[in-house]
Short mmCIF file of C-alpha atoms and ligand atoms in Angstrom, two decimals:
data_model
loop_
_atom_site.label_atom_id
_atom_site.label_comp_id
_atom_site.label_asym_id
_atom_site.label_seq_id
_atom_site.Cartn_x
_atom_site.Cartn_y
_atom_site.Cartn_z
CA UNK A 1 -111.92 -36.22 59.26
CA UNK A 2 -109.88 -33.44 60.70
CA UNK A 3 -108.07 -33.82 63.77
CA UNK A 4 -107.84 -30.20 64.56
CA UNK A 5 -110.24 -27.04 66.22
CA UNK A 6 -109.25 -23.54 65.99
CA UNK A 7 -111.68 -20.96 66.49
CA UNK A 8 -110.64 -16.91 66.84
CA UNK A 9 -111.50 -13.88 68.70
CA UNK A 10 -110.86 -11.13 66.01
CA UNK A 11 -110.12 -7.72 67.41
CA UNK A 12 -110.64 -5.51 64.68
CA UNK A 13 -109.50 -1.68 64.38
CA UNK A 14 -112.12 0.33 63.57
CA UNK A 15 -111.75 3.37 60.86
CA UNK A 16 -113.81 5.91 62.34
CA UNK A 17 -112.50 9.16 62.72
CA UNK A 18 -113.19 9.90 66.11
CA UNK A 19 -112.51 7.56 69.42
CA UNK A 20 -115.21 5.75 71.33
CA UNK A 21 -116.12 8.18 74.16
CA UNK A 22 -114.58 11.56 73.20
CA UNK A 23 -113.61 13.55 70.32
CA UNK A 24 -110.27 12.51 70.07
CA UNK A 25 -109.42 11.65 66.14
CA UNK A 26 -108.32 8.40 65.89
CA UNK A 27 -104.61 7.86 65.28
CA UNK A 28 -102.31 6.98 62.44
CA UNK A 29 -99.16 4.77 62.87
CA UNK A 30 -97.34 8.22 61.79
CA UNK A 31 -99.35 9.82 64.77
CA UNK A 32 -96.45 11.10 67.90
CA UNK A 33 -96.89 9.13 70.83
CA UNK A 34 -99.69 10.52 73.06
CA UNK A 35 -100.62 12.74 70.71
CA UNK A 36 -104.66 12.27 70.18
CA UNK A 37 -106.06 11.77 73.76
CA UNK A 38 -107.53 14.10 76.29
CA UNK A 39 -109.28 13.06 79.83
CA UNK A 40 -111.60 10.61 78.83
CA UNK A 41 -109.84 8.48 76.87
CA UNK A 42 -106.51 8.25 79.29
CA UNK A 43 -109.58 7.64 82.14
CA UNK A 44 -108.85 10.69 84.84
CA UNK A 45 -110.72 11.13 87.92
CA UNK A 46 -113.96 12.26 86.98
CA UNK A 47 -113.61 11.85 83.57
CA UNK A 48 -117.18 10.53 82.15
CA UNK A 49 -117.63 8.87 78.65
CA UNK A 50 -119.22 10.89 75.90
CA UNK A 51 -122.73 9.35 73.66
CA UNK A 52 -121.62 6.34 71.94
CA UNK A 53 -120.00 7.03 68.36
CA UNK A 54 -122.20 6.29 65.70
CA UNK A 55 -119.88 5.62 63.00
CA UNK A 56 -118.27 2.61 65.23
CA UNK A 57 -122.30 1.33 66.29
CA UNK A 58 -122.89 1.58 62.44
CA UNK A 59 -119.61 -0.52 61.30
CA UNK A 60 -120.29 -3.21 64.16
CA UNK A 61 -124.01 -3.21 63.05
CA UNK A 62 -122.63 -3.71 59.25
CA UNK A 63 -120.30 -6.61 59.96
CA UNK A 64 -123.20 -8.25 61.64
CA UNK A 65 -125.31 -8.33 58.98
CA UNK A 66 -122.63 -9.40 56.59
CA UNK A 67 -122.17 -12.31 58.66
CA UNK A 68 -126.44 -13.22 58.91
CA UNK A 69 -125.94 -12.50 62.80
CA UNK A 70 -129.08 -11.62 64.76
CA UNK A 71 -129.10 -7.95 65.72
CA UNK A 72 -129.67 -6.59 69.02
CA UNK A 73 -131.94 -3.48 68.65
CA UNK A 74 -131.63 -2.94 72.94
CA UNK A 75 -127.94 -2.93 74.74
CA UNK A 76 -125.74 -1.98 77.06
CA UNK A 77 -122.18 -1.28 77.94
CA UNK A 78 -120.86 -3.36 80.60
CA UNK A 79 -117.24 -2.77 82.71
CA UNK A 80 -115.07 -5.75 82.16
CA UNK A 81 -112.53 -4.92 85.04
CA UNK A 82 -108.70 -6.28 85.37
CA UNK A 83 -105.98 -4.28 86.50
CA UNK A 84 -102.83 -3.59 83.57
CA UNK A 85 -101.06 -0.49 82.76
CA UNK A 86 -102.81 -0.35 79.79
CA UNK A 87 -106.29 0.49 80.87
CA UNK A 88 -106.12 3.54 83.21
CA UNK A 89 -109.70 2.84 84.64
CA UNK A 90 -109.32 -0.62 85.40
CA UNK A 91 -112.19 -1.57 83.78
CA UNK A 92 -112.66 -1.72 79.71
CA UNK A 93 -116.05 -0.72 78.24
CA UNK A 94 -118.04 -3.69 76.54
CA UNK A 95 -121.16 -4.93 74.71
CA UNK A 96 -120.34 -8.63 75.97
CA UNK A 97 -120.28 -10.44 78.86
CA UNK A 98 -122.75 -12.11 80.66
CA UNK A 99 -126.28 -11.71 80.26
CA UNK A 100 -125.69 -9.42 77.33
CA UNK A 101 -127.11 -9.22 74.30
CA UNK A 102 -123.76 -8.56 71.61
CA UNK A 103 -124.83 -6.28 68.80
CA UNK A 104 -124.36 -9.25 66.59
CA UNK A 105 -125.47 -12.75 67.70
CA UNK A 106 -124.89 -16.35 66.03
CA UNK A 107 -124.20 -16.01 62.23
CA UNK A 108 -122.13 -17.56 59.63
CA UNK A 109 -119.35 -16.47 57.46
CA UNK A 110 -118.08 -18.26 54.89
CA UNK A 111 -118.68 -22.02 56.28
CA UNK A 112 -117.23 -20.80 59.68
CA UNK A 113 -120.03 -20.17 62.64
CA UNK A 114 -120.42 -17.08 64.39
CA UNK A 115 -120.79 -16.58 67.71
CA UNK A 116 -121.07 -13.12 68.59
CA UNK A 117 -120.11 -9.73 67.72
CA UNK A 118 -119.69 -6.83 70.09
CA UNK A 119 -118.08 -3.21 69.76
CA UNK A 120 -115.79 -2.36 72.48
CA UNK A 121 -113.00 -0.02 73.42
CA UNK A 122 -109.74 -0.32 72.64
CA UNK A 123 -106.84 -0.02 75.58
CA UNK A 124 -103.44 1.58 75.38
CA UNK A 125 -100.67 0.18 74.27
CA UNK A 126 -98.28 -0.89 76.86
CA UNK A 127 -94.63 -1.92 76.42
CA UNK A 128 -93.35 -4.12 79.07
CA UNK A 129 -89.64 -3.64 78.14
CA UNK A 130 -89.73 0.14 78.80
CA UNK A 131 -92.82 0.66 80.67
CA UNK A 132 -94.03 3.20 78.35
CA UNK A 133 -97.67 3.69 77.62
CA UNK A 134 -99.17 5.27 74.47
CA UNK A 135 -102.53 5.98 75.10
CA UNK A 136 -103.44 7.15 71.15
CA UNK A 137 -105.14 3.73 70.62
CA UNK A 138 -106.90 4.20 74.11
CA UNK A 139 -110.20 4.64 73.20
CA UNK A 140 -110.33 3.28 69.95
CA UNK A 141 -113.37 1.63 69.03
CA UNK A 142 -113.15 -2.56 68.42
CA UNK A 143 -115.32 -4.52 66.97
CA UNK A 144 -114.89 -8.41 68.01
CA UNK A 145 -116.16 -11.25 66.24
CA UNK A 146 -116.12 -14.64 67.87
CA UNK A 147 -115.82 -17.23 65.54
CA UNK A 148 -117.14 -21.07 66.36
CA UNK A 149 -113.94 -23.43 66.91
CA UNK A 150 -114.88 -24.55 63.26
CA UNK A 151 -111.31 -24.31 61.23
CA UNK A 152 -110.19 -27.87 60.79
CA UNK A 153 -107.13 -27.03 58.90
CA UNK A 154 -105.03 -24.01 58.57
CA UNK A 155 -105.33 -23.42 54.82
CA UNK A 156 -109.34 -22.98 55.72
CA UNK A 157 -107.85 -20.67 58.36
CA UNK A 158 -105.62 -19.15 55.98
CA UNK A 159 -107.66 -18.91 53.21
CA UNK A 160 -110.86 -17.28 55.66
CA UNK A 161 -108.93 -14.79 56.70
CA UNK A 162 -108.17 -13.19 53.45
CA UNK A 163 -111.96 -13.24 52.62
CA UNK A 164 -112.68 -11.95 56.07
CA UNK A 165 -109.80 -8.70 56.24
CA UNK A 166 -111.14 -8.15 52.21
CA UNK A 167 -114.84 -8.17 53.62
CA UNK A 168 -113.80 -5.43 56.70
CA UNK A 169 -111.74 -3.56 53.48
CA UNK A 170 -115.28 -4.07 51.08
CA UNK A 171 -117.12 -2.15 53.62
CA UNK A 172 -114.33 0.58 53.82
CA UNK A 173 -114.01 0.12 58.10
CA UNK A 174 -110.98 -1.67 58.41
CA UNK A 175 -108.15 0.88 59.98
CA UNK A 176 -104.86 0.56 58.99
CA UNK A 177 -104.10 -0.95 62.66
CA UNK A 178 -105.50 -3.88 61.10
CA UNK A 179 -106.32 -6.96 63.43
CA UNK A 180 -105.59 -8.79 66.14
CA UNK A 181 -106.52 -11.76 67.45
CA UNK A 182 -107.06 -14.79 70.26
CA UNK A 183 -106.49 -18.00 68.48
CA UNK A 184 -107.77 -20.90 70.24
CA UNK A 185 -106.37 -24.18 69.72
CA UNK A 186 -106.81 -27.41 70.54
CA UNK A 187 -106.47 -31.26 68.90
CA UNK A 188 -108.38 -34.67 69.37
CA UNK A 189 -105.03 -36.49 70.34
CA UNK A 190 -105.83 -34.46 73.79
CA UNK A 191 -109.46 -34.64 74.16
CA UNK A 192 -109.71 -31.05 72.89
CA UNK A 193 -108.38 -29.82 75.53
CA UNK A 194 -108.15 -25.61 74.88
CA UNK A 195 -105.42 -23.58 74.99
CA UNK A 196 -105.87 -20.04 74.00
CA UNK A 197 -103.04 -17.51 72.51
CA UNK A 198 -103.52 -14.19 73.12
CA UNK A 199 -103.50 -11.12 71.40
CA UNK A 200 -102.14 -12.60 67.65
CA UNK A 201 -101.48 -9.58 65.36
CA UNK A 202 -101.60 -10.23 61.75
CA UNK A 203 -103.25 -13.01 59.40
CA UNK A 204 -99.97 -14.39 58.36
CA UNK A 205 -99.05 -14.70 62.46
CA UNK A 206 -102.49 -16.05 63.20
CA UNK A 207 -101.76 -18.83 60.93
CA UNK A 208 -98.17 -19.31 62.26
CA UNK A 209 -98.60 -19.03 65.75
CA UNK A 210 -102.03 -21.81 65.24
CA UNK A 211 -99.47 -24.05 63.37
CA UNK A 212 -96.68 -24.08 65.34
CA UNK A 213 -98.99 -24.73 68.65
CA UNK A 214 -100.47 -27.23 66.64
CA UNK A 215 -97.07 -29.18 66.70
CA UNK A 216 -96.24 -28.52 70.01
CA UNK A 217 -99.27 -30.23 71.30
CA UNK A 218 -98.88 -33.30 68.89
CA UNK A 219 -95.22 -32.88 70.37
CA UNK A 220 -96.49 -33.13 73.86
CA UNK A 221 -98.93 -35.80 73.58
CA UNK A 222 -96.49 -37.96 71.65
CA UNK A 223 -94.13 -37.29 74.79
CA UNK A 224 -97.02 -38.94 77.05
CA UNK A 225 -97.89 -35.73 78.48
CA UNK A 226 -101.06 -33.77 79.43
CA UNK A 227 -102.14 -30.84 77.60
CA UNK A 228 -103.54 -28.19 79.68
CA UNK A 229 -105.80 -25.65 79.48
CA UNK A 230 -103.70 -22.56 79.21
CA UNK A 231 -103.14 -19.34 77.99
CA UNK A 232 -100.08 -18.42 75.73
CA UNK A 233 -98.24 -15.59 74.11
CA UNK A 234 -96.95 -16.18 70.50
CA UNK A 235 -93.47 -15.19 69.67
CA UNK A 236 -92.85 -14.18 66.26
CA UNK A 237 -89.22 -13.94 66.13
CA UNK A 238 -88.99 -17.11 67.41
CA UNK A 239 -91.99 -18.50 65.93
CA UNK A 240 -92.99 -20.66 68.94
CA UNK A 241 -95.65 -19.95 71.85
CA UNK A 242 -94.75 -19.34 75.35
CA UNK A 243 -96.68 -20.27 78.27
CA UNK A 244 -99.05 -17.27 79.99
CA UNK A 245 -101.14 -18.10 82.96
CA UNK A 246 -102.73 -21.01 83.84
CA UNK A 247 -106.88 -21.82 83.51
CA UNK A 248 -106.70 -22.42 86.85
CA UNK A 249 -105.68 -18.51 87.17
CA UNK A 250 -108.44 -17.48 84.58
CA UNK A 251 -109.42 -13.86 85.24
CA UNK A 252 -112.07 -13.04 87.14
CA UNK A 253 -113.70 -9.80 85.24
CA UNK A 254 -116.45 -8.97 87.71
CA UNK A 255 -118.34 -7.45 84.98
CA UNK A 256 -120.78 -4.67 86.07
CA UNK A 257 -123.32 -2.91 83.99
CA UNK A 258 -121.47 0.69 82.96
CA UNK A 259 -123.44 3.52 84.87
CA UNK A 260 -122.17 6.12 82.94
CA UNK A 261 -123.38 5.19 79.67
CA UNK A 262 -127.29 5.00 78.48
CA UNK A 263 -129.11 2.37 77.17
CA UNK A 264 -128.36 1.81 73.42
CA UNK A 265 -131.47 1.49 71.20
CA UNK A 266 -131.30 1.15 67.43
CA UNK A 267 -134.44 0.51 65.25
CA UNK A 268 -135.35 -0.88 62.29
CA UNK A 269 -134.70 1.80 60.00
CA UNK A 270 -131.14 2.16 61.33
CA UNK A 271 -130.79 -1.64 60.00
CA UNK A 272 -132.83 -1.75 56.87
CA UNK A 273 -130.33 1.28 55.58
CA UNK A 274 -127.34 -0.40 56.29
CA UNK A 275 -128.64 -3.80 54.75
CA UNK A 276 -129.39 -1.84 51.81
CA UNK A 277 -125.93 -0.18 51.58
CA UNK A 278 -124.16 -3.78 52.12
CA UNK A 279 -121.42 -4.51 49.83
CA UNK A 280 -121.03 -7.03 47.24
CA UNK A 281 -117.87 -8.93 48.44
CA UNK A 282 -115.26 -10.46 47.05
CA UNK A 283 -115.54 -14.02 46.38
CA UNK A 284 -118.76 -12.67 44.80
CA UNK A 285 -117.13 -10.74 42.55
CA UNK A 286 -114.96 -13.36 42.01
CA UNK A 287 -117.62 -15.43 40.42
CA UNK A 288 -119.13 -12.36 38.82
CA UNK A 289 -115.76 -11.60 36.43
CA UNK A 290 -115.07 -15.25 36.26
CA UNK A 291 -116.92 -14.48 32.63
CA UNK A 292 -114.67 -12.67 31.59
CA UNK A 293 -112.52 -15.15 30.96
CA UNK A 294 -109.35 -13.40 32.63
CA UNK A 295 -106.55 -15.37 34.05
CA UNK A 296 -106.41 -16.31 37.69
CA UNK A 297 -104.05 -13.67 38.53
CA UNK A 298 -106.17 -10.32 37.18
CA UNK A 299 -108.92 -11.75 39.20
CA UNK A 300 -107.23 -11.58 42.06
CA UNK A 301 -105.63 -8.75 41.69
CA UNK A 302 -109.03 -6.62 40.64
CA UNK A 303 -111.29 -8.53 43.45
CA UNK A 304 -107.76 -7.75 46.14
CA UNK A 305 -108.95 -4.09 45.91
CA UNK A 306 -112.39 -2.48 46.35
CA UNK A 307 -111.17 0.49 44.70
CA UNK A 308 -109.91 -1.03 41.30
CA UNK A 309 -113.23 -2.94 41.38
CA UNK A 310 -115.13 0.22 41.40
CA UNK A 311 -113.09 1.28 38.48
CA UNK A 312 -113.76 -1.82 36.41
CA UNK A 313 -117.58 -1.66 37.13
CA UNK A 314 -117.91 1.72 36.37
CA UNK A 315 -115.64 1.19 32.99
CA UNK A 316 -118.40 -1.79 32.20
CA UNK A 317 -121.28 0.41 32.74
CA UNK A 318 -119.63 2.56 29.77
CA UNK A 319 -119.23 -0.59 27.85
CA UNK A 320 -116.12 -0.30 27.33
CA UNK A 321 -114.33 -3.74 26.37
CA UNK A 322 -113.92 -5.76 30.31
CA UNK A 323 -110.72 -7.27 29.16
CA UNK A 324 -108.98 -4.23 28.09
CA UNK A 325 -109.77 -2.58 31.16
CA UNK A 326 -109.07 -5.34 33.35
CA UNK A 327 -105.60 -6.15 31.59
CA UNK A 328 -104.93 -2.42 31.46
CA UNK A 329 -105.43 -2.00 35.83
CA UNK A 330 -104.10 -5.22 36.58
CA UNK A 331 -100.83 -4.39 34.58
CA UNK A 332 -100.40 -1.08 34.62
CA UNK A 333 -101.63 -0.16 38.09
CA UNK A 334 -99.21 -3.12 39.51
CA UNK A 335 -96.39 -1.80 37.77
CA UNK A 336 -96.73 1.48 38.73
CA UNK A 337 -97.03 0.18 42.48
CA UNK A 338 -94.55 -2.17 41.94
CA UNK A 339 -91.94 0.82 40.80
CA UNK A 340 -92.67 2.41 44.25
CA UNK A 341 -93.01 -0.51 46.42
CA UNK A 342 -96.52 0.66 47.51
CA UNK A 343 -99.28 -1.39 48.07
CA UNK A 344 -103.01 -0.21 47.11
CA UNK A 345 -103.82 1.72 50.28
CA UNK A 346 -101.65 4.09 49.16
CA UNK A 347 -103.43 4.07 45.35
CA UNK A 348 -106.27 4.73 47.42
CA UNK A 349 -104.76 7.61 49.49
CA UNK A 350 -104.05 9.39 46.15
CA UNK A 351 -107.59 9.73 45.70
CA UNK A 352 -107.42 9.44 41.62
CA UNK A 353 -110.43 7.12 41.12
CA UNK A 354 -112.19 9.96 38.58
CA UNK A 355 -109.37 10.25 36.39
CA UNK A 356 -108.63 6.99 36.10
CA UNK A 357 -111.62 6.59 34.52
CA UNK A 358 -110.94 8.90 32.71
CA UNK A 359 -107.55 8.29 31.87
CA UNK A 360 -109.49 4.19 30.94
CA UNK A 361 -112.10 5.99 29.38
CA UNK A 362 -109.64 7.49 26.58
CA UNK A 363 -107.55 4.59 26.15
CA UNK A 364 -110.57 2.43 24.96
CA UNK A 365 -111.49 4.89 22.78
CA UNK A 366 -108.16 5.05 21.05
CA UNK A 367 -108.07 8.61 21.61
CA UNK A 368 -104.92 7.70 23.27
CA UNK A 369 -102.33 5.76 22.90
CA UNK A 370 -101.34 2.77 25.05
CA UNK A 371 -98.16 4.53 25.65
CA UNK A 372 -99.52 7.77 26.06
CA UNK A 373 -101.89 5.70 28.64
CA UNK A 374 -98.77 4.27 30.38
CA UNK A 375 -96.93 7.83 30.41
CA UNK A 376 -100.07 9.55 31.68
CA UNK A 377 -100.58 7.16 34.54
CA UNK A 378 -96.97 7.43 36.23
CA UNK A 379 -97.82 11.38 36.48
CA UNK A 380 -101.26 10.83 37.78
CA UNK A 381 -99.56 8.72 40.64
CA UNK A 382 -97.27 11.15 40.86
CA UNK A 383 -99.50 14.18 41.44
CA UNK A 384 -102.93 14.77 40.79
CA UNK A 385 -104.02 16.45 37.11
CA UNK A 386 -107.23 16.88 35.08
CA UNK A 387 -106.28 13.66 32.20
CA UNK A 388 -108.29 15.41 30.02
CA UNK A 389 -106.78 18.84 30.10
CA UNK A 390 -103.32 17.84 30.45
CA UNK A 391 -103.79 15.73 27.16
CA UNK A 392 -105.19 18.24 25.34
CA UNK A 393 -102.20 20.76 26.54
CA UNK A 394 -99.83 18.48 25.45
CA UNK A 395 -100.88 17.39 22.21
CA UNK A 396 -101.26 13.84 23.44
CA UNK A 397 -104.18 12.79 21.43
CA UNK A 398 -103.46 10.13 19.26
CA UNK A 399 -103.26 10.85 15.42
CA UNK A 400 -105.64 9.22 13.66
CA UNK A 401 -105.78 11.20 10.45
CA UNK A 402 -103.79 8.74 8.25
CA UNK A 403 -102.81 11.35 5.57
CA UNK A 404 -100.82 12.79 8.66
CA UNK A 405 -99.59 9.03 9.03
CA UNK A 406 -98.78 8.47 5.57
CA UNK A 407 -96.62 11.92 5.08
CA UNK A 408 -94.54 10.51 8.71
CA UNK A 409 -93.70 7.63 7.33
CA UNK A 410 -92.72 8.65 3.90
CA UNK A 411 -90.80 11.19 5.92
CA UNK A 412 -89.60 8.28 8.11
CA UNK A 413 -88.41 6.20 4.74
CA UNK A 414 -86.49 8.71 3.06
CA UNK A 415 -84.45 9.22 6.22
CA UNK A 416 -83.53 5.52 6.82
CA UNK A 417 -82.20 4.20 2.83
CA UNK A 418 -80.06 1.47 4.68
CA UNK A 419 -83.39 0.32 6.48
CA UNK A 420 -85.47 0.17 3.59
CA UNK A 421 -82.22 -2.16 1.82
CA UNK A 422 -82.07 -4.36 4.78
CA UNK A 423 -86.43 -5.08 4.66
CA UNK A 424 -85.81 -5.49 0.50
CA UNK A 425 -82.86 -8.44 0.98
CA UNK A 426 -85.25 -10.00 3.82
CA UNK A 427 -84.82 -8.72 6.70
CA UNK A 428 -88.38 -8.08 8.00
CA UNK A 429 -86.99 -6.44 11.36
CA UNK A 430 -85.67 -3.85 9.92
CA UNK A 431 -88.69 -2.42 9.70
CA UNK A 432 -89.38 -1.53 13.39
CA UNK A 433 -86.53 0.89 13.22
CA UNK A 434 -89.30 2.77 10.70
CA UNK A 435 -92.02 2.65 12.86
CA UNK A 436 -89.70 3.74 16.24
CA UNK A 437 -89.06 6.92 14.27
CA UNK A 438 -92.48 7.57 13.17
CA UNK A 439 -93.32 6.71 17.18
CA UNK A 440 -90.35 9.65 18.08
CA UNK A 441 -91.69 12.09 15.52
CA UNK A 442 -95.22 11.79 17.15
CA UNK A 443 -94.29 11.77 20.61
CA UNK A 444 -95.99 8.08 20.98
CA UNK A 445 -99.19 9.44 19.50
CA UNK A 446 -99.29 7.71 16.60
CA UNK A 447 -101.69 3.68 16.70
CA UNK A 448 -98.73 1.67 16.44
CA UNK A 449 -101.43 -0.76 14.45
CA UNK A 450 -101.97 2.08 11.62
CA UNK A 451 -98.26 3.16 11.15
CA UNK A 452 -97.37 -0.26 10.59
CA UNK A 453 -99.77 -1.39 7.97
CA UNK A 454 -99.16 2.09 6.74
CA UNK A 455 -95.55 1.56 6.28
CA UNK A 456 -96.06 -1.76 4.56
CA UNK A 457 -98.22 -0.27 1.68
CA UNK A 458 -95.65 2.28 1.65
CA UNK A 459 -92.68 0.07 1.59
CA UNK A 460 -93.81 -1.54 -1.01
CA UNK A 461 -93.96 1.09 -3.40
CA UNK A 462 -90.07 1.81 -3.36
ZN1 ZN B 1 -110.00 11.37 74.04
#
């Protein structure tokens, strides 16, 4: 029995390429400051909101069904007022509140209930140290999903919201903004009495900041103390949360229907067609390459990307061997990122997925060599080429005519006497000095397999 509830109010970013209301692109972090806005989304007088974006209604719509949450086909935007620098109008634009159906309600994700999921607008972002207000995020469209308080201990929490951030990056809607998040905490010691900290902004601090009020409520009860029911800020430099406002100051949001906005009505069709296109996710995959035998790590490390597991699906379709393949992208692709410090959003910015198949496509086929692989690789990342041209300019195909072999290494032999000595009075090693200059002579295009039982034969007749 757990003594703990956390439940969550997920803010995600949505990756659509316009804002909510207008035709403002959505930013980048690289975006200047108050660069992508215009009237409606900074909220001036007289400013009315635009048709709903489809692309964000779709992506709320999609999460909803990956969670089994009952879809609202009729809704509305309500006006969720409070007054803060960062929301110009003084109200915020939702599909929640009371007496409104979400676009997603109940559900279940994972072992963790769902209560609701709306699509919202995002506000600017405020910095109460300078007073400065960037209003590129203003506008943005959210999509929150309310989560039952059902995480009884943080590694669930932990271990959720990797499988949850993977599911958003599955479905290819997650923006590089990422999350954030209320975290809701409370422990049996007090009655489960609720304390909510607000606005949380990365998995790794969602766990923290739960932990760390975790003990400070087992701190306070221990003390003889109340808990109360309270909102807090975390701080993550000094990893501790610090009180807000009160409950008895909760926020009064005077929600009114929006006036400016229509009724929203999807139909069936519109759902059927996203059900259909609903990815596979993760932990499914997970169990789907566990038959592959592969260690723990290349699982993760193909399942942590939806863009490597395209790559290994699309190799299996061409039957080529599944270990190969997923040794070859788990090594080889985390080496090259490794060598840059990148992560893979920024394999998948290079927009190489074709030639990598390729480039896999070759290897298996031993029409390259795994070297030849390797070199090919670091100057696809580098800059985008045709594999199969640039091979063929090069001379990169691998020799497999062994008469060619045999000559090299004769070749190779005559060159090296002291070698050859050193393999006839035992020394076996002496050997891969042989093969290294057969290697050099074909520019790595040589199967390192065939030049060494080659050289043996060879070898042997000196
Ligand atoms: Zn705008």
């Amino acid at each position: 029995m757990s003594d703990i509830k956390i439940g969550l109010e997920i803010h995600v970013h949505l990756k659509t390429k316009e804002k909510l209301f207008c035709r403002c692109a959505v930013p980048t972090s690289q975006t200047q400051m108050n660069r992508t806005i215009c009237p409606i989304c900074t909220g001036q007088p007289g400013s009315k909101p635009m048709l709903v974006n489809k692309a964000a209604l779709q992506a709320v719509t999609q999460i909803a069904l990956l969670f089994n949450s009952e879809i609202s086909k009729k809704m509305y935007f309500q006006r969720k007022h409070y007054t803060w620098p960062d929301m110009p109008t003084g109200y915020q634009r939702t599909i929640s509140g009371p007496n409104v159906q979400c676009n997603g309600m109940g559900g279940e994700f994972l072992g963790i209930g769902i209560e609701e999921i709306h699509l919202e607008e995002d506000p600017a972002a405020w910095d109460p140290q300078t007073g400065e207000i960037n209003y590129n995020r203003s506008g943005m469209a959210l999509c929150e999903v309310v989560t039952k308080p059902e995480f009884t201990s943080l590694k669930k929490l932990e271990e959720w919201l990797k499988e949850f951030i993977l599911a958003l990056k599955y479905l290819k809607i997650l923006h590089e903004f990422g999350i954030k998040s209320d975290v809701n905490v409370s422990i049996k010691e007090s009655g489960y009495s609720r304390v909510e900290i607000k606005n949380v902004s990365s998995p790794t601090n969602i766990v923290k900041a739960a932990q760390v009020e975790i003990e400070r409520q087992r701190e306070t009860v221990k003390k003889g103390d109340k808990i109360k029911q309270e909102t807090r800020r975390y701080n993550d430099e000094l990893e501790t949360t610090e009180f807000m406002r009160s409950k008895e100051n909760a926020q009064d949001y005077r929600f009114t229907p929006e006036p400016d906005l229509p009724i929203i009505e999807i139909d069936n069709e519109f759902i059927e067609e996203l059900k259909k296109n609903l990815p596979e996710l993760a932990y499914q995959k997970r169990e789907k390459y566990a038959k592959y035998k592969f260690d723990e790590e290349t699982i993760e490390v193909l399942v942590s990307n939806v863009y490597l597991t395209e790559i290994f699906e699309f190799a299996l379709e061409k039957e080529l061997n599944p270990k190969e393949v997923g040794l070859f992208l788990k090594r080889e692709i985390l080496r090259i990122l490794n060598y840059h410090t990148h992560d893979f959003e920024e394999l998948e910015k290079r927009n190489i997925k074709e030639e990598l198949i390729t480039l896999i496509t070759l290897l298996a086929k031993e029409t390259i060599s795994y070297t030849t692989a390797q070199k090919i690789l670091e100057i696809l990342y580098d800059k985008k080429i045709n594999v199969e041209e640039y091979i063929e300019k090069n001379n990169l195909k691998q020799v497999q005519d062994t008469s060619i072999i045999v000559e090299l290494v004769q070749k190779a032999l005559k060159s090296a006497p002291k070698a050859v000595e050193d393999y006839k009075e035992g020394n076996t090693k002496s050997l891969n000095f042989i093969v290294g200059l057969v290697m050099r002579e074909t520019k790595g295009t040589a199967n390192p397999q065939i030049v060494n039982k080659i050289l043996l034969e060879e070898v042997q007749k000196l």
